[in-house]
Amino acid sequence: MFEFFNLLFTDFTIQTITIGTAIIGLTCGILGSFAVLRKQSLLGDAIAHSALPGIAIAFLLTGVKDTLLFIIGASLSGIIGAIWIISITKNTRLKSDSALGIVLSIFFGFGIVLLTIIQRKPNANQAGLERFLFGQAATLVPSDVFIIGIIGLLSLLLVIIFWKEFKILTFDPQYATTLGFNVQLLDLLLTSFIVVAIVLGLQAVGVVLMSALLIAPAAAARQWSNKLSTMIIISAFLGALSGVIGTAISASNLRLSTGPIIVLIAISLVLFSFIFSPTRGLLSRQLRYSKNRKNLRLNKTLIQMLEIVDSHEDYSHPHSIKLLNDLQGFRKKCLKELENLGLINIQTNQWSLTDEGYKKAKSL
Amino acid sequence: MSSAQIEIQLIAIVVALACAIPGTFLVLRQMAMISDAISHSILPGIVVGFLITQNISSPFLIFFAALTGVLTVVAVESITKTNLVKEDTAIGLVFPAFFSIGVLIISSQLGNIHIDTDAVLVGELAYAPLDRLIIFDIDIGPVSLWVMLGILSLTLFLLIFFYKELKISTFDAELAASLGFTPVVIHYFLMSITSLTTVGAFNAVGAILVVALIVVPPASAYLLTNDLSKMLLFASLIAIFSAIGGYWIAHLANTSISGSIATLLGLIFLFVFLFAPDNGLISVFSRQKRQKLEFTMLTFLIHLKNHSFTNNNPPEREIIHLTEGHFRWNKALAKKILEFAEKNNMISIDNGIINLTERGEKFTSEALNFILNNETSKLEDINEKFLLFRG
């Protein structure tokens, strides 16, 4: 890791790759937040697969391998895939899961057909199925990073311009319709941005892992904030962080490919957030539960004591601890805790309510 | 046809059938993407199984990898249960995690392992007959054919014996639970079969084609019928057809067999999606158009009826009222509705004043009655009864 930071300041290739994966992570973090909130998490997976025929056709038509061409071809076929998914879900009885599975597998299969044809051509020297499937972070060159940076910046700018519209579309599309927004157009616009983010992500982690890169930063960020703008900022940060750390780890061990490492880092961030988020996290939830359970038990014991005490005129009159043993749900530990709270007094094997304890029990 | 060609087609058919049967229930239970998740997350299972057995088609490996598939489902469900994220997000996080671990084991531990990650995804049916099953020195056919035949028979056996249980738990989980079928057991049972089929098939056809074969034939069949047994039948027929057709397309175009099968499935689905009699896009659009026209006419007729008693010559019944009065329709729509109503003998036009005919009066009263009693579904029946020409 230390070696990596050393390289980060000296090695140009590492700098390029790190900046590239950071921008990709950032863009995916921003647009992935919308995908997660709109319950389109698996759209990333489907569109990543459906980008393949676009890449193959772009190569068949022009015969050159070029990052920009790759992005345009992939985006076009990704958008066609997305429109088909939306149309299947909207117009037939098939639900979104089937629509995603259909488009994903059909487009990918067709892409494989095209790629096989390309590979059998004499001068094709492998059009890069491997690179498409598993990403090509290690082969990013400055011109790629430049293109990725421009597209990333552009989508960020458009998200800011359409902020209000996208926000309302995400949380209450019906309301957006009544306000007179063209919801269908906005939906297509936002989906197209998500497609572009996915296509950028393909370069870093490849088809299979794309869904994770898109949604993991957002799923993690969701645990830390209920506010869209905060969530997106956290998500963008976590996305970039996964890109940088992933690159660092794989740069220090050449056998570990960058894509899977980036994705595993992003997913570890999600697990960390699931457990340690202060409001929604599993740990704080568990603590809250056990605290509530303890309070409930103490209050119950106090009420049972009150019933015993009420049989006597003086409420501070001591009673035997044995009396409590028969009561349901009673635990010795409760007595100690009640005494610590100053609600009861204990003398050897007798207990009595204090003034404060009597008041508290009455108020329950 | 050479014997290798016949064997390849046989394997394709058996794989397609073994996928279509569990696929039907996955599509109906809205769990199609689970098959995608399983097909990817079996990778670490396959890799670890291979490390132990050193044999890609050993039964232990298949069992072990299938277990990884079921584990995926368990992981997705436990994440969903925390309510921290939705189910689709959970799926999208779990299978890349599994897959990444698989890729990393391959790339870091086993430089010389005979598993290509892209072969797992794409597969190559053409090589499937090379791996022979030899018992007592007799060559009885390709290993993957026998493996898939075994899985298919198991699936068919379970389908026939638990058809009723599967059917009820798919369409009415509460009823199934109250009858004592424990939907959870049936659910895991279906997941195990899906997982087993996916593992058995990946070696021959690759993970993505498995998804195509699991989802596309049942989804196409679902647009063609409402009957579960017919859906199973149609899905199986589509699966068989695409297996054979895909093979010959690949043969003629000299390209990947699994890719061609998926592409042919895509064409079949596209055709069904557009032209299916009741659920296809064209049928849906023409129905929407008709209902819109008929309902607009009804609105207009109700308006006429509202104003039929007030006086003899109210402005509400003038033709010009449609474009400039309360309706504010454009001229084309106004003309279309007037013509449609007149053609159906609902109105008569006299000097620019529109009057309901006796038939129109009766139709409107009946329709209003249904609307007021919240029985709008019956409007279709009176449209059927009264309209001479449908929209």
mmCIF file of N, CA and C in Angstrom, chain A residues 272-318:
data_model
loop_
_atom_site.group_PDB
_atom_site.id
_atom_site.type_symbol
_atom_site.label_atom_id
_atom_site.label_comp_id
_atom_site.label_asym_id
_atom_site.label_seq_id
_atom_site.Cartn_x
_atom_site.Cartn_y
_atom_site.Cartn_z
ATOM 1 N N PHE A 272 -19.721 -2.702 5.620
ATOM 2 C CA PHE A 272 -19.345 -1.842 6.736
ATOM 3 C C PHE A 272 -20.511 -0.908 7.078
ATOM 4 N N SER A 273 -21.118 -0.303 6.035
ATOM 5 C CA SER A 273 -22.217 0.635 6.283
ATOM 6 C C SER A 273 -23.435 -0.077 6.858
ATOM 7 N N PHE A 274 -23.716 -1.284 6.349
ATOM 8 C CA PHE A 274 -24.845 -2.057 6.884
ATOM 9 C C PHE A 274 -24.688 -2.241 8.388
ATOM 10 N N ILE A 275 -23.467 -2.515 8.811
ATOM 11 C CA ILE A 275 -23.263 -2.839 10.225
ATOM 12 C C ILE A 275 -23.134 -1.580 11.072
ATOM 13 N N PHE A 276 -22.344 -0.605 10.599
ATOM 14 C CA PHE A 276 -21.968 0.481 11.502
ATOM 15 C C PHE A 276 -22.694 1.802 11.305
ATOM 16 N N SER A 277 -23.626 1.879 10.354
ATOM 17 C CA SER A 277 -24.335 3.140 10.198
ATOM 18 C C SER A 277 -25.049 3.511 11.499
ATOM 19 N N PRO A 278 -24.894 4.787 11.954
ATOM 20 C CA PRO A 278 -25.423 5.143 13.272
ATOM 21 C C PRO A 278 -26.948 5.034 13.391
ATOM 22 N N THR A 279 -27.696 5.328 12.328
ATOM 23 C CA THR A 279 -29.150 5.285 12.476
ATOM 24 C C THR A 279 -29.765 3.986 11.970
ATOM 25 N N ARG A 280 -29.337 3.547 10.773
ATOM 26 C CA ARG A 280 -29.970 2.373 10.177
ATOM 27 C C ARG A 280 -29.196 1.090 10.409
ATOM 28 N N GLY A 281 -27.953 1.202 10.865
ATOM 29 C CA GLY A 281 -27.061 0.054 10.909
ATOM 30 C C GLY A 281 -27.553 -1.081 11.794
ATOM 31 N N LEU A 282 -27.074 -2.297 11.472
ATOM 32 C CA LEU A 282 -27.513 -3.470 12.215
ATOM 33 C C LEU A 282 -27.037 -3.409 13.660
ATOM 34 N N LEU A 283 -25.833 -2.867 13.877
ATOM 35 C CA LEU A 283 -25.290 -2.807 15.227
ATOM 36 C C LEU A 283 -26.120 -1.870 16.102
ATOM 37 N N SER A 284 -26.396 -0.664 15.574
ATOM 38 C CA SER A 284 -27.145 0.290 16.397
ATOM 39 C C SER A 284 -28.573 -0.212 16.585
ATOM 40 N N ARG A 285 -29.087 -0.922 15.568
ATOM 41 C CA ARG A 285 -30.438 -1.477 15.705
ATOM 42 C C ARG A 285 -30.466 -2.510 16.836
ATOM 43 N N GLN A 286 -29.422 -3.361 16.857
ATOM 44 C CA GLN A 286 -29.343 -4.389 17.888
ATOM 45 C C GLN A 286 -29.226 -3.751 19.264
ATOM 46 N N LEU A 287 -28.383 -2.704 19.373
ATOM 47 C CA LEU A 287 -28.217 -2.015 20.652
ATOM 48 C C LEU A 287 -29.530 -1.414 21.111
ATOM 49 N N ARG A 288 -30.267 -0.818 20.137
ATOM 50 C CA ARG A 288 -31.545 -0.201 20.466
ATOM 51 C C ARG A 288 -32.521 -1.253 20.982
ATOM 52 N N TYR A 289 -32.530 -2.399 20.285
ATOM 53 C CA TYR A 289 -33.433 -3.478 20.695
ATOM 54 C C TYR A 289 -33.133 -3.916 22.115
ATOM 55 N N SER A 290 -31.835 -4.153 22.404
ATOM 56 C CA SER A 290 -31.536 -4.715 23.721
ATOM 57 C C SER A 290 -31.784 -3.672 24.800
ATOM 58 N N LYS A 291 -31.578 -2.385 24.462
ATOM 59 C CA LYS A 291 -31.857 -1.337 25.437
ATOM 60 C C LYS A 291 -33.362 -1.292 25.738
ATOM 61 N N ASN A 292 -34.165 -1.362 24.669
ATOM 62 C CA ASN A 292 -35.609 -1.351 24.852
ATOM 63 C C ASN A 292 -36.064 -2.540 25.682
ATOM 64 N N ARG A 293 -35.454 -3.700 25.367
ATOM 65 C CA ARG A 293 -35.859 -4.914 26.066
ATOM 66 C C ARG A 293 -35.545 -4.785 27.556
ATOM 67 N N LYS A 294 -34.369 -4.201 27.869
ATOM 68 C CA LYS A 294 -33.963 -4.047 29.265
ATOM 69 C C LYS A 294 -34.922 -3.098 29.988
ATOM 70 N N ASN A 295 -35.224 -1.961 29.327
ATOM 71 C CA ASN A 295 -36.139 -0.995 29.935
ATOM 72 C C ASN A 295 -37.482 -1.626 30.228
ATOM 73 N N LEU A 296 -37.947 -2.421 29.260
ATOM 74 C CA LEU A 296 -39.244 -3.064 29.398
ATOM 75 C C LEU A 296 -39.251 -3.977 30.614
ATOM 76 N N ARG A 297 -38.137 -4.729 30.769
ATOM 77 C CA ARG A 297 -38.048 -5.682 31.866
ATOM 78 C C ARG A 297 -38.042 -4.951 33.204
ATOM 79 N N LEU A 298 -37.265 -3.845 33.286
ATOM 80 C CA LEU A 298 -37.193 -3.086 34.531
ATOM 81 C C LEU A 298 -38.565 -2.519 34.887
ATOM 82 N N ASN A 299 -39.232 -1.948 33.865
ATOM 83 C CA ASN A 299 -40.543 -1.356 34.120
ATOM 84 C C ASN A 299 -41.539 -2.401 34.594
ATOM 85 N N LYS A 300 -41.444 -3.601 33.985
ATOM 86 C CA LYS A 300 -42.368 -4.663 34.355
ATOM 87 C C LYS A 300 -42.164 -5.056 35.821
ATOM 88 N N THR A 301 -40.901 -5.217 36.187
ATOM 89 C CA THR A 301 -40.590 -5.566 37.570
ATOM 90 C C THR A 301 -41.114 -4.491 38.525
ATOM 91 N N LEU A 302 -40.914 -3.239 38.133
ATOM 92 C CA LEU A 302 -41.348 -2.123 38.969
ATOM 93 C C LEU A 302 -42.860 -2.165 39.180
ATOM 94 N N ILE A 303 -43.601 -2.471 38.122
ATOM 95 C CA ILE A 303 -45.057 -2.525 38.237
ATOM 96 C C ILE A 303 -45.480 -3.672 39.143
ATOM 97 N N GLN A 304 -44.782 -4.807 38.989
ATOM 98 C CA GLN A 304 -45.108 -5.947 39.845
ATOM 99 C C GLN A 304 -44.836 -5.622 41.312
ATOM 100 N N MET A 305 -43.756 -4.860 41.536
ATOM 101 C CA MET A 305 -43.444 -4.440 42.905
ATOM 102 C C MET A 305 -44.540 -3.539 43.458
ATOM 103 N N LEU A 306 -45.022 -2.650 42.571
ATOM 104 C CA LEU A 306 -46.053 -1.717 43.001
ATOM 105 C C LEU A 306 -47.293 -2.471 43.472
ATOM 106 N N GLU A 307 -47.624 -3.560 42.752
ATOM 107 C CA GLU A 307 -48.799 -4.349 43.137
ATOM 108 C C GLU A 307 -48.637 -4.929 44.536
ATOM 109 N N ILE A 308 -47.406 -5.383 44.822
ATOM 110 C CA ILE A 308 -47.144 -5.938 46.149
ATOM 111 C C ILE A 308 -47.219 -4.833 47.201
ATOM 112 N N VAL A 309 -46.581 -3.676 46.849
ATOM 113 C CA VAL A 309 -46.487 -2.564 47.789
ATOM 114 C C VAL A 309 -47.870 -2.010 48.125
ATOM 115 N N ASP A 310 -48.746 -1.972 47.142
ATOM 116 C CA ASP A 310 -50.072 -1.395 47.339
ATOM 117 C C ASP A 310 -50.900 -2.142 48.375
ATOM 118 N N SER A 311 -50.508 -3.409 48.648
ATOM 119 C CA SER A 311 -51.255 -4.168 49.655
ATOM 120 C C SER A 311 -50.963 -3.642 51.061
ATOM 121 N N HIS A 312 -49.977 -2.802 51.188
ATOM 122 C CA HIS A 312 -49.563 -2.266 52.477
ATOM 123 C C HIS A 312 -49.805 -0.761 52.498
ATOM 124 N N GLU A 313 -50.095 -0.197 53.667
ATOM 125 C CA GLU A 313 -50.413 1.227 53.688
ATOM 126 C C GLU A 313 -49.203 2.096 53.405
ATOM 127 N N ASP A 314 -48.086 1.743 54.027
ATOM 128 C CA ASP A 314 -46.870 2.528 53.841
ATOM 129 C C ASP A 314 -46.090 1.954 52.665
ATOM 130 N N TYR A 315 -45.918 2.749 51.609
ATOM 131 C CA TYR A 315 -45.278 2.162 50.425
ATOM 132 C C TYR A 315 -43.799 1.902 50.613
ATOM 133 N N SER A 316 -43.189 2.501 51.623
ATOM 134 C CA SER A 316 -41.761 2.272 51.818
ATOM 135 C C SER A 316 -41.496 1.055 52.709
ATOM 136 N N HIS A 317 -42.579 0.343 53.086
ATOM 137 C CA HIS A 317 -42.420 -0.844 53.915
ATOM 138 C C HIS A 317 -41.648 -1.931 53.163
ATOM 139 N N PRO A 318 -40.616 -2.517 53.782
ATOM 140 C CA PRO A 318 -39.822 -3.525 53.055
ATOM 141 C C PRO A 318 -40.560 -4.855 52.882
#
